[in-house]
PDB file of N, CA and C in Angstrom:
ATOM      1  N   MET A   1       7.146  -3.471  11.288  1.00 66.00           N
ATOM      2  CA  MET A   1       6.363  -3.857  10.138  1.00 66.00           C
ATOM      3  C   MET A   1       6.529  -5.347   9.922  1.00 66.00           C
ATOM      4  N   PRO A   2       5.430  -6.042   9.703  1.00 73.00           N
ATOM      5  CA  PRO A   2       5.556  -7.476   9.421  1.00 73.00           C
ATOM      6  C   PRO A   2       6.219  -7.700   8.072  1.00 73.00           C
ATOM      7  N   LYS A   3       6.885  -8.837   7.939  1.00 80.00           N
ATOM      8  CA  LYS A   3       7.534  -9.183   6.677  1.00 80.00           C
ATOM      9  C   LYS A   3       6.468  -9.298   5.584  1.00 80.00           C
ATOM     10  N   ILE A   4       6.781  -8.747   4.427  1.00 80.00           N
ATOM     11  CA  ILE A   4       5.853  -8.799   3.306  1.00 80.00           C
ATOM     12  C   ILE A   4       5.930 -10.180   2.675  1.00 80.00           C
ATOM     13  N   THR A   5       4.812 -10.875   2.655  1.00 86.00           N
ATOM     14  CA  THR A   5       4.756 -12.207   2.051  1.00 86.00           C
ATOM     15  C   THR A   5       3.546 -12.283   1.126  1.00 86.00           C
ATOM     16  N   PHE A   6       3.646 -13.161   0.153  1.00 93.00           N
ATOM     17  CA  PHE A   6       2.564 -13.372  -0.800  1.00 93.00           C
ATOM     18  C   PHE A   6       2.287 -14.856  -0.902  1.00 93.00           C
ATOM     19  N   ASP A   7       1.027 -15.211  -1.179  1.00 96.00           N
ATOM     20  CA  ASP A   7       0.730 -16.622  -1.396  1.00 96.00           C
ATOM     21  C   ASP A   7       1.407 -17.065  -2.701  1.00 96.00           C
ATOM     22  N   LYS A   8       1.452 -18.366  -2.903  1.00 96.00           N
ATOM     23  CA  LYS A   8       2.191 -18.950  -4.025  1.00 96.00           C
ATOM     24  C   LYS A   8       1.739 -18.397  -5.375  1.00 96.00           C
ATOM     25  N   ASP A   9       0.420 -18.313  -5.590  1.00 98.00           N
ATOM     26  CA  ASP A   9      -0.107 -17.834  -6.869  1.00 98.00           C
ATOM     27  C   ASP A   9       0.236 -16.363  -7.104  1.00 98.00           C
ATOM     28  N   THR A  10       0.060 -15.544  -6.079  1.00 97.00           N
ATOM     29  CA  THR A  10       0.367 -14.122  -6.209  1.00 97.00           C
ATOM     30  C   THR A  10       1.853 -13.921  -6.469  1.00 97.00           C
ATOM     31  N   ARG A  11       2.679 -14.661  -5.729  1.00 96.00           N
ATOM     32  CA  ARG A  11       4.130 -14.558  -5.925  1.00 96.00           C
ATOM     33  C   ARG A  11       4.506 -14.926  -7.359  1.00 96.00           C
ATOM     34  N   ALA A  12       3.918 -15.978  -7.881  1.00 97.00           N
ATOM     35  CA  ALA A  12       4.206 -16.395  -9.260  1.00 97.00           C
ATOM     36  C   ALA A  12       3.799 -15.307 -10.250  1.00 97.00           C
ATOM     37  N   LYS A  13       2.646 -14.668 -10.017  1.00 97.00           N
ATOM     38  CA  LYS A  13       2.204 -13.579 -10.900  1.00 97.00           C
ATOM     39  C   LYS A  13       3.154 -12.386 -10.824  1.00 97.00           C
ATOM     40  N   LEU A  14       3.594 -12.051  -9.623  1.00 97.00           N
ATOM     41  CA  LEU A  14       4.517 -10.933  -9.458  1.00 97.00           C
ATOM     42  C   LEU A  14       5.856 -11.212 -10.131  1.00 97.00           C
ATOM     43  N   VAL A  15       6.369 -12.404  -9.941  1.00 97.00           N
ATOM     44  CA  VAL A  15       7.636 -12.790 -10.570  1.00 97.00           C
ATOM     45  C   VAL A  15       7.484 -12.765 -12.087  1.00 97.00           C
ATOM     46  N   GLY A  16       6.381 -13.304 -12.597  1.00 97.00           N
ATOM     47  CA  GLY A  16       6.138 -13.291 -14.038  1.00 97.00           C
ATOM     48  C   GLY A  16       6.032 -11.886 -14.589  1.00 97.00           C
ATOM     49  N   GLY A  17       5.311 -11.033 -13.886  1.00 97.00           N
ATOM     50  CA  GLY A  17       5.165  -9.646 -14.312  1.00 97.00           C
ATOM     51  C   GLY A  17       6.494  -8.902 -14.299  1.00 97.00           C
ATOM     52  N   LEU A  18       7.286  -9.144 -13.270  1.00 97.00           N
ATOM     53  CA  LEU A  18       8.600  -8.528 -13.180  1.00 97.00           C
ATOM     54  C   LEU A  18       9.496  -9.001 -14.320  1.00 97.00           C
ATOM     55  N   SER A  19       9.476 -10.287 -14.587  1.00 97.00           N
ATOM     56  CA  SER A  19      10.262 -10.849 -15.698  1.00 97.00           C
ATOM     57  C   SER A  19       9.827 -10.252 -17.028  1.00 97.00           C
ATOM     58  N   ASP A  20       8.520 -10.175 -17.239  1.00 97.00           N
ATOM     59  CA  ASP A  20       7.990  -9.602 -18.483  1.00 97.00           C
ATOM     60  C   ASP A  20       8.411  -8.137 -18.638  1.00 97.00           C
ATOM     61  N   TYR A  21       8.303  -7.389 -17.556  1.00 97.00           N
ATOM     62  CA  TYR A  21       8.674  -5.973 -17.608  1.00 97.00           C
ATOM     63  C   TYR A  21      10.150  -5.809 -17.968  1.00 97.00           C
ATOM     64  N   LEU A  22      11.012  -6.552 -17.305  1.00 97.00           N
ATOM     65  CA  LEU A  22      12.441  -6.438 -17.563  1.00 97.00           C
ATOM     66  C   LEU A  22      12.783  -6.825 -18.997  1.00 97.00           C
ATOM     67  N   ARG A  23      12.075  -7.836 -19.513  1.00 97.00           N
ATOM     68  CA  ARG A  23      12.329  -8.289 -20.884  1.00 97.00           C
ATOM     69  C   ARG A  23      11.854  -7.243 -21.901  1.00 97.00           C
ATOM     70  N   THR A  24      10.637  -6.728 -21.730  1.00 97.00           N
ATOM     71  CA  THR A  24      10.078  -5.816 -22.732  1.00 97.00           C
ATOM     72  C   THR A  24      10.639  -4.394 -22.623  1.00 97.00           C
ATOM     73  N   GLU A  25      10.856  -3.918 -21.408  1.00 97.00           N
ATOM     74  CA  GLU A  25      11.281  -2.533 -21.222  1.00 97.00           C
ATOM     75  C   GLU A  25      12.798  -2.352 -21.225  1.00 97.00           C
ATOM     76  N   LEU A  26      13.520  -3.359 -20.721  1.00 97.00           N
ATOM     77  CA  LEU A  26      14.966  -3.206 -20.582  1.00 97.00           C
ATOM     78  C   LEU A  26      15.762  -4.241 -21.375  1.00 97.00           C
ATOM     79  N   ASP A  27      15.054  -5.105 -22.081  1.00 97.00           N
ATOM     80  CA  ASP A  27      15.689  -6.157 -22.873  1.00 97.00           C
ATOM     81  C   ASP A  27      16.607  -7.034 -22.020  1.00 97.00           C
ATOM     82  N   LEU A  28      16.131  -7.355 -20.809  1.00 96.00           N
ATOM     83  CA  LEU A  28      16.868  -8.214 -19.882  1.00 96.00           C
ATOM     84  C   LEU A  28      16.086  -9.500 -19.654  1.00 96.00           C
ATOM     85  N   GLU A  29      16.783 -10.610 -19.679  1.00 97.00           N
ATOM     86  CA  GLU A  29      16.159 -11.893 -19.366  1.00 97.00           C
ATOM     87  C   GLU A  29      16.459 -12.236 -17.911  1.00 97.00           C
ATOM     88  N   VAL A  30      15.477 -12.036 -17.055  1.00 96.00           N
ATOM     89  CA  VAL A  30      15.604 -12.377 -15.636  1.00 96.00           C
ATOM     90  C   VAL A  30      14.436 -13.290 -15.312  1.00 96.00           C
ATOM     91  N   LYS A  31      14.748 -14.555 -15.029  1.00 94.00           N
ATOM     92  CA  LYS A  31      13.698 -15.547 -14.790  1.00 94.00           C
ATOM     93  C   LYS A  31      14.009 -16.355 -13.535  1.00 94.00           C
ATOM     94  N   GLY A  32      13.061 -17.181 -13.169  1.00 94.00           N
ATOM     95  CA  GLY A  32      13.255 -18.152 -12.094  1.00 94.00           C
ATOM     96  C   GLY A  32      13.721 -17.539 -10.801  1.00 94.00           C
ATOM     97  N   PHE A  33      14.762 -18.168 -10.228  1.00 95.00           N
ATOM     98  CA  PHE A  33      15.260 -17.727  -8.925  1.00 95.00           C
ATOM     99  C   PHE A  33      15.776 -16.293  -8.951  1.00 95.00           C
ATOM    100  N   ASP A  34      16.390 -15.887 -10.067  1.00 97.00           N
ATOM    101  CA  ASP A  34      16.882 -14.508 -10.150  1.00 97.00           C
ATOM    102  C   ASP A  34      15.731 -13.515 -10.032  1.00 97.00           C
ATOM    103  N   ALA A  35      14.628 -13.789 -10.694  1.00 97.00           N
ATOM    104  CA  ALA A  35      13.462 -12.913 -10.613  1.00 97.00           C
ATOM    105  C   ALA A  35      12.863 -12.958  -9.206  1.00 97.00           C
ATOM    106  N   GLU A  36      12.881 -14.119  -8.584  1.00 96.00           N
ATOM    107  CA  GLU A  36      12.368 -14.223  -7.209  1.00 96.00           C
ATOM    108  C   GLU A  36      13.247 -13.450  -6.240  1.00 96.00           C
ATOM    109  N   PHE A  37      14.557 -13.548  -6.408  1.00 96.00           N
ATOM    110  CA  PHE A  37      15.471 -12.794  -5.544  1.00 96.00           C
ATOM    111  C   PHE A  37      15.288 -11.291  -5.746  1.00 96.00           C
ATOM    112  N   LEU A  38      15.074 -10.869  -6.987  1.00 96.00           N
ATOM    113  CA  LEU A  38      14.827  -9.457  -7.261  1.00 96.00           C
ATOM    114  C   LEU A  38      13.527  -9.006  -6.612  1.00 96.00           C
ATOM    115  N   LEU A  39      12.490  -9.838  -6.696  1.00 96.00           N
ATOM    116  CA  LEU A  39      11.222  -9.511  -6.042  1.00 96.00           C
ATOM    117  C   LEU A  39      11.411  -9.391  -4.531  1.00 96.00           C
ATOM    118  N   ASP A  40      12.185 -10.310  -3.948  1.00 94.00           N
ATOM    119  CA  ASP A  40      12.457 -10.241  -2.508  1.00 94.00           C
ATOM    120  C   ASP A  40      13.183  -8.949  -2.146  1.00 94.00           C
ATOM    121  N   PHE A  41      14.159  -8.575  -2.968  1.00 95.00           N
ATOM    122  CA  PHE A  41      14.901  -7.339  -2.726  1.00 95.00           C
ATOM    123  C   PHE A  41      13.957  -6.139  -2.772  1.00 95.00           C
ATOM    124  N   ILE A  42      13.136  -6.080  -3.801  1.00 94.00           N
ATOM    125  CA  ILE A  42      12.191  -4.968  -3.945  1.00 94.00           C
ATOM    126  C   ILE A  42      11.236  -4.940  -2.751  1.00 94.00           C
ATOM    127  N   SER A  43      10.738  -6.101  -2.366  1.00 92.00           N
ATOM    128  CA  SER A  43       9.803  -6.176  -1.238  1.00 92.00           C
ATOM    129  C   SER A  43      10.453  -5.715   0.055  1.00 92.00           C
ATOM    130  N   GLN A  44      11.688  -6.148   0.293  1.00 92.00           N
ATOM    131  CA  GLN A  44      12.359  -5.824   1.549  1.00 92.00           C
ATOM    132  C   GLN A  44      12.860  -4.385   1.602  1.00 92.00           C
ATOM    133  N   ARG A  45      13.363  -3.894   0.482  1.00 94.00           N
ATOM    134  CA  ARG A  45      13.976  -2.563   0.487  1.00 94.00           C
ATOM    135  C   ARG A  45      12.998  -1.459   0.138  1.00 94.00           C
ATOM    136  N   LEU A  46      12.115  -1.710  -0.832  1.00 94.00           N
ATOM    137  CA  LEU A  46      11.173  -0.675  -1.262  1.00 94.00           C
ATOM    138  C   LEU A  46       9.807  -0.833  -0.606  1.00 94.00           C
ATOM    139  N   GLY A  47       9.445  -2.062  -0.281  1.00 91.00           N
ATOM    140  CA  GLY A  47       8.143  -2.346   0.302  1.00 91.00           C
ATOM    141  C   GLY A  47       7.794  -1.483   1.498  1.00 91.00           C
ATOM    142  N   PRO A  48       8.731  -1.293   2.456  1.00 91.00           N
ATOM    143  CA  PRO A  48       8.399  -0.465   3.613  1.00 91.00           C
ATOM    144  C   PRO A  48       8.013   0.969   3.255  1.00 91.00           C
ATOM    145  N   TYR A  49       8.601   1.524   2.205  1.00 95.00           N
ATOM    146  CA  TYR A  49       8.232   2.873   1.784  1.00 95.00           C
ATOM    147  C   TYR A  49       6.776   2.914   1.323  1.00 95.00           C
ATOM    148  N   TYR A  50       6.385   1.918   0.517  1.00 93.00           N
ATOM    149  CA  TYR A  50       5.001   1.852   0.045  1.00 93.00           C
ATOM    150  C   TYR A  50       4.044   1.561   1.190  1.00 93.00           C
ATOM    151  N   TYR A  51       4.450   0.671   2.074  1.00 93.00           N
ATOM    152  CA  TYR A  51       3.633   0.315   3.242  1.00 93.00           C
ATOM    153  C   TYR A  51       3.389   1.555   4.103  1.00 93.00           C
ATOM    154  N   ASN A  52       4.475   2.284   4.409  1.00 95.00           N
ATOM    155  CA  ASN A  52       4.351   3.476   5.247  1.00 95.00           C
ATOM    156  C   ASN A  52       3.508   4.553   4.575  1.00 95.00           C
ATOM    157  N   GLN A  53       3.677   4.724   3.270  1.00 97.00           N
ATOM    158  CA  GLN A  53       2.853   5.705   2.558  1.00 97.00           C
ATOM    159  C   GLN A  53       1.380   5.306   2.627  1.00 97.00           C
ATOM    160  N   GLY A  54       1.118   4.013   2.514  1.00 96.00           N
ATOM    161  CA  GLY A  54      -0.255   3.528   2.643  1.00 96.00           C
ATOM    162  C   GLY A  54      -0.832   3.846   4.015  1.00 96.00           C
ATOM    163  N   LEU A  55      -0.007   3.680   5.055  1.00 96.00           N
ATOM    164  CA  LEU A  55      -0.463   4.021   6.407  1.00 96.00           C
ATOM    165  C   LEU A  55      -0.764   5.509   6.528  1.00 96.00           C
ATOM    166  N   HIS A  56       0.129   6.343   5.989  1.00 98.00           N
ATOM    167  CA  HIS A  56      -0.097   7.793   6.041  1.00 98.00           C
ATOM    168  C   HIS A  56      -1.368   8.172   5.283  1.00 98.00           C
ATOM    169  N   ASP A  57      -1.567   7.574   4.120  1.00 98.00           N
ATOM    170  CA  ASP A  57      -2.764   7.859   3.331  1.00 98.00           C
ATOM    171  C   ASP A  57      -4.023   7.411   4.071  1.00 98.00           C
ATOM    172  N   ALA A  58      -3.963   6.231   4.691  1.00 98.00           N
ATOM    173  CA  ALA A  58      -5.121   5.723   5.432  1.00 98.00           C
ATOM    174  C   ALA A  58      -5.422   6.617   6.635  1.00 98.00           C
ATOM    175  N   ALA A  59      -4.377   7.049   7.341  1.00 98.00           N
ATOM    176  CA  ALA A  59      -4.582   7.918   8.502  1.00 98.00           C
ATOM    177  C   ALA A  59      -5.192   9.256   8.079  1.00 98.00           C
ATOM    178  N   ALA A  60      -4.720   9.809   6.972  1.00 98.00           N
ATOM    179  CA  ALA A  60      -5.268  11.077   6.483  1.00 98.00           C
ATOM    180  C   ALA A  60      -6.736  10.916   6.104  1.00 98.00           C
ATOM    181  N   LEU A  61      -7.059   9.825   5.442  1.00 98.00           N
ATOM    182  CA  LEU A  61      -8.454   9.563   5.070  1.00 98.00           C
ATOM    183  C   LEU A  61      -9.317   9.377   6.312  1.00 98.00           C
ATOM    184  N   TYR A  62      -8.786   8.653   7.303  1.00 98.00           N
ATOM    185  CA  TYR A  62      -9.511   8.443   8.557  1.00 98.00           C
ATOM    186  C   TYR A  62      -9.790   9.784   9.235  1.00 98.00           C
ATOM    187  N   ARG A  63      -8.770  10.662   9.307  1.00 98.00           N
ATOM    188  CA  ARG A  63      -8.972  11.980   9.921  1.00 98.00           C
ATOM    189  C   ARG A  63     -10.028  12.778   9.168  1.00 98.00           C
ATOM    190  N   GLU A  64      -9.977  12.717   7.848  1.00 98.00           N
ATOM    191  CA  GLU A  64     -10.945  13.441   7.017  1.00 98.00           C
ATOM    192  C   GLU A  64     -12.367  12.938   7.271  1.00 98.00           C
ATOM    193  N   LYS A  65     -12.542  11.637   7.310  1.00 98.00           N
ATOM    194  CA  LYS A  65     -13.874  11.061   7.534  1.00 98.00           C
ATOM    195  C   LYS A  65     -14.354  11.350   8.947  1.00 98.00           C
ATOM    196  N   LEU A  66     -13.444  11.270   9.922  1.00 98.00           N
ATOM    197  CA  LEU A  66     -13.820  11.543  11.306  1.00 98.00           C
ATOM    198  C   LEU A  66     -14.262  12.999  11.460  1.00 98.00           C
ATOM    199  N   GLU A  67     -13.563  13.904  10.787  1.00 97.00           N
ATOM    200  CA  GLU A  67     -13.956  15.310  10.822  1.00 97.00           C
ATOM    201  C   GLU A  67     -15.340  15.503  10.211  1.00 97.00           C
ATOM    202  N   ALA A  68     -15.620  14.820   9.115  1.00 97.00           N
ATOM    203  CA  ALA A  68     -16.940  14.927   8.476  1.00 97.00           C
ATOM    204  C   ALA A  68     -18.029  14.395   9.397  1.00 97.00           C
ATOM    205  N   ILE A  69     -17.744  13.309  10.089  1.00 97.00           N
ATOM    206  CA  ILE A  69     -18.724  12.739  11.020  1.00 97.00           C
ATOM    207  C   ILE A  69     -18.953  13.710  12.175  1.00 97.00           C
ATOM    208  N   THR A  70     -17.870  14.279  12.696  1.00 97.00           N
ATOM    209  CA  THR A  70     -17.992  15.235  13.805  1.00 97.00           C
ATOM    210  C   THR A  70     -18.829  16.437  13.384  1.00 97.00           C
ATOM    211  N   GLU A  71     -18.582  16.949  12.190  1.00 97.00           N
ATOM    212  CA  GLU A  71     -19.378  18.077  11.687  1.00 97.00           C
ATOM    213  C   GLU A  71     -20.850  17.680  11.527  1.00 97.00           C
ATOM    214  N   ALA A  72     -21.091  16.467  11.053  1.00 97.00           N
ATOM    215  CA  ALA A  72     -22.475  16.004  10.883  1.00 97.00           C
ATOM    216  C   ALA A  72     -23.187  15.914  12.227  1.00 97.00           C
ATOM    217  N   VAL A  73     -22.473  15.493  13.246  1.00 96.00           N
ATOM    218  CA  VAL A  73     -23.073  15.424  14.583  1.00 96.00           C
ATOM    219  C   VAL A  73     -23.422  16.824  15.064  1.00 96.00           C
ATOM    220  N   TRP A  74     -22.509  17.777  14.911  1.00 96.00           N
ATOM    221  CA  TRP A  74     -22.788  19.137  15.366  1.00 96.00           C
ATOM    222  C   TRP A  74     -23.869  19.801  14.523  1.00 96.00           C
ATOM    223  N   ASP A  75     -24.027  19.375  13.283  1.00 95.00           N
ATOM    224  CA  ASP A  75     -25.083  19.933  12.427  1.00 95.00           C
ATOM    225  C   ASP A  75     -26.481  19.604  12.940  1.00 95.00           C
ATOM    226  N   ILE A  76     -26.636  18.520  13.673  1.00 96.00           N
ATOM    227  CA  ILE A  76     -27.966  18.150  14.170  1.00 96.00           C
ATOM    228  C   ILE A  76     -28.211  18.637  15.599  1.00 96.00           C
ATOM    229  N   GLU A  77     -27.258  19.409  16.105  1.00 94.00           N
ATOM    230  CA  GLU A  77     -27.449  19.967  17.441  1.00 94.00           C
ATOM    231  C   GLU A  77     -28.676  20.866  17.438  1.00 94.00           C
ATOM    232  N   GLN A  78     -29.472  20.761  18.467  1.00 94.00           N
ATOM    233  CA  GLN A  78     -30.698  21.533  18.576  1.00 94.00           C
ATOM    234  C   GLN A  78     -30.410  22.855  19.300  1.00 94.00           C
ATOM    235  N   PRO A  79     -31.039  23.926  18.825  1.00 92.00           N
ATOM    236  CA  PRO A  79     -30.880  25.212  19.542  1.00 92.00           C
ATOM    237  C   PRO A  79     -31.570  25.131  20.906  1.00 92.00           C
ATOM    238  N   VAL A  80     -31.006  25.824  21.808  1.00 94.00           N
ATOM    239  CA  VAL A  80     -31.614  25.854  23.144  1.00 94.00           C
ATOM    240  C   VAL A  80     -32.034  27.290  23.495  1.00 94.00           C
ATOM    241  N   LYS A  81     -33.110  27.367  24.275  1.00 94.00           N
ATOM    242  CA  LYS A  81     -33.598  28.677  24.733  1.00 94.00           C
ATOM    243  C   LYS A  81     -33.187  28.827  26.179  1.00 94.00           C
ATOM    244  N   PRO A  82     -32.853  30.046  26.556  1.00 94.00           N
ATOM    245  CA  PRO A  82     -32.468  30.236  27.963  1.00 94.00           C
ATOM    246  C   PRO A  82     -33.603  29.813  28.888  1.00 94.00           C
ATOM    247  N   LEU A  83     -33.256  29.299  30.029  1.00 92.00           N
ATOM    248  CA  LEU A  83     -34.262  28.869  31.014  1.00 92.00           C
ATOM    249  C   LEU A  83     -34.758  30.002  31.845  1.00 92.00           C
TER     250      LEU A  83
END
């Protein structure tokens, strides 16, 4: 799996959101580098679980759509008469 990275703006939003959540929900002040390190930890340790689940979900959806396409193809099959 490639390393999870975010552009500067997205990273800032994630860090801000994480800081806000910790402050409002847990009454913890985690800002700046501490919040960035926490985001890195979450990305590295939990990220692969979410990434893999996304792959499983995408594969299941792909199989479902492929099955629907296959059925649609067989639905247009023409009857044949013996020669």
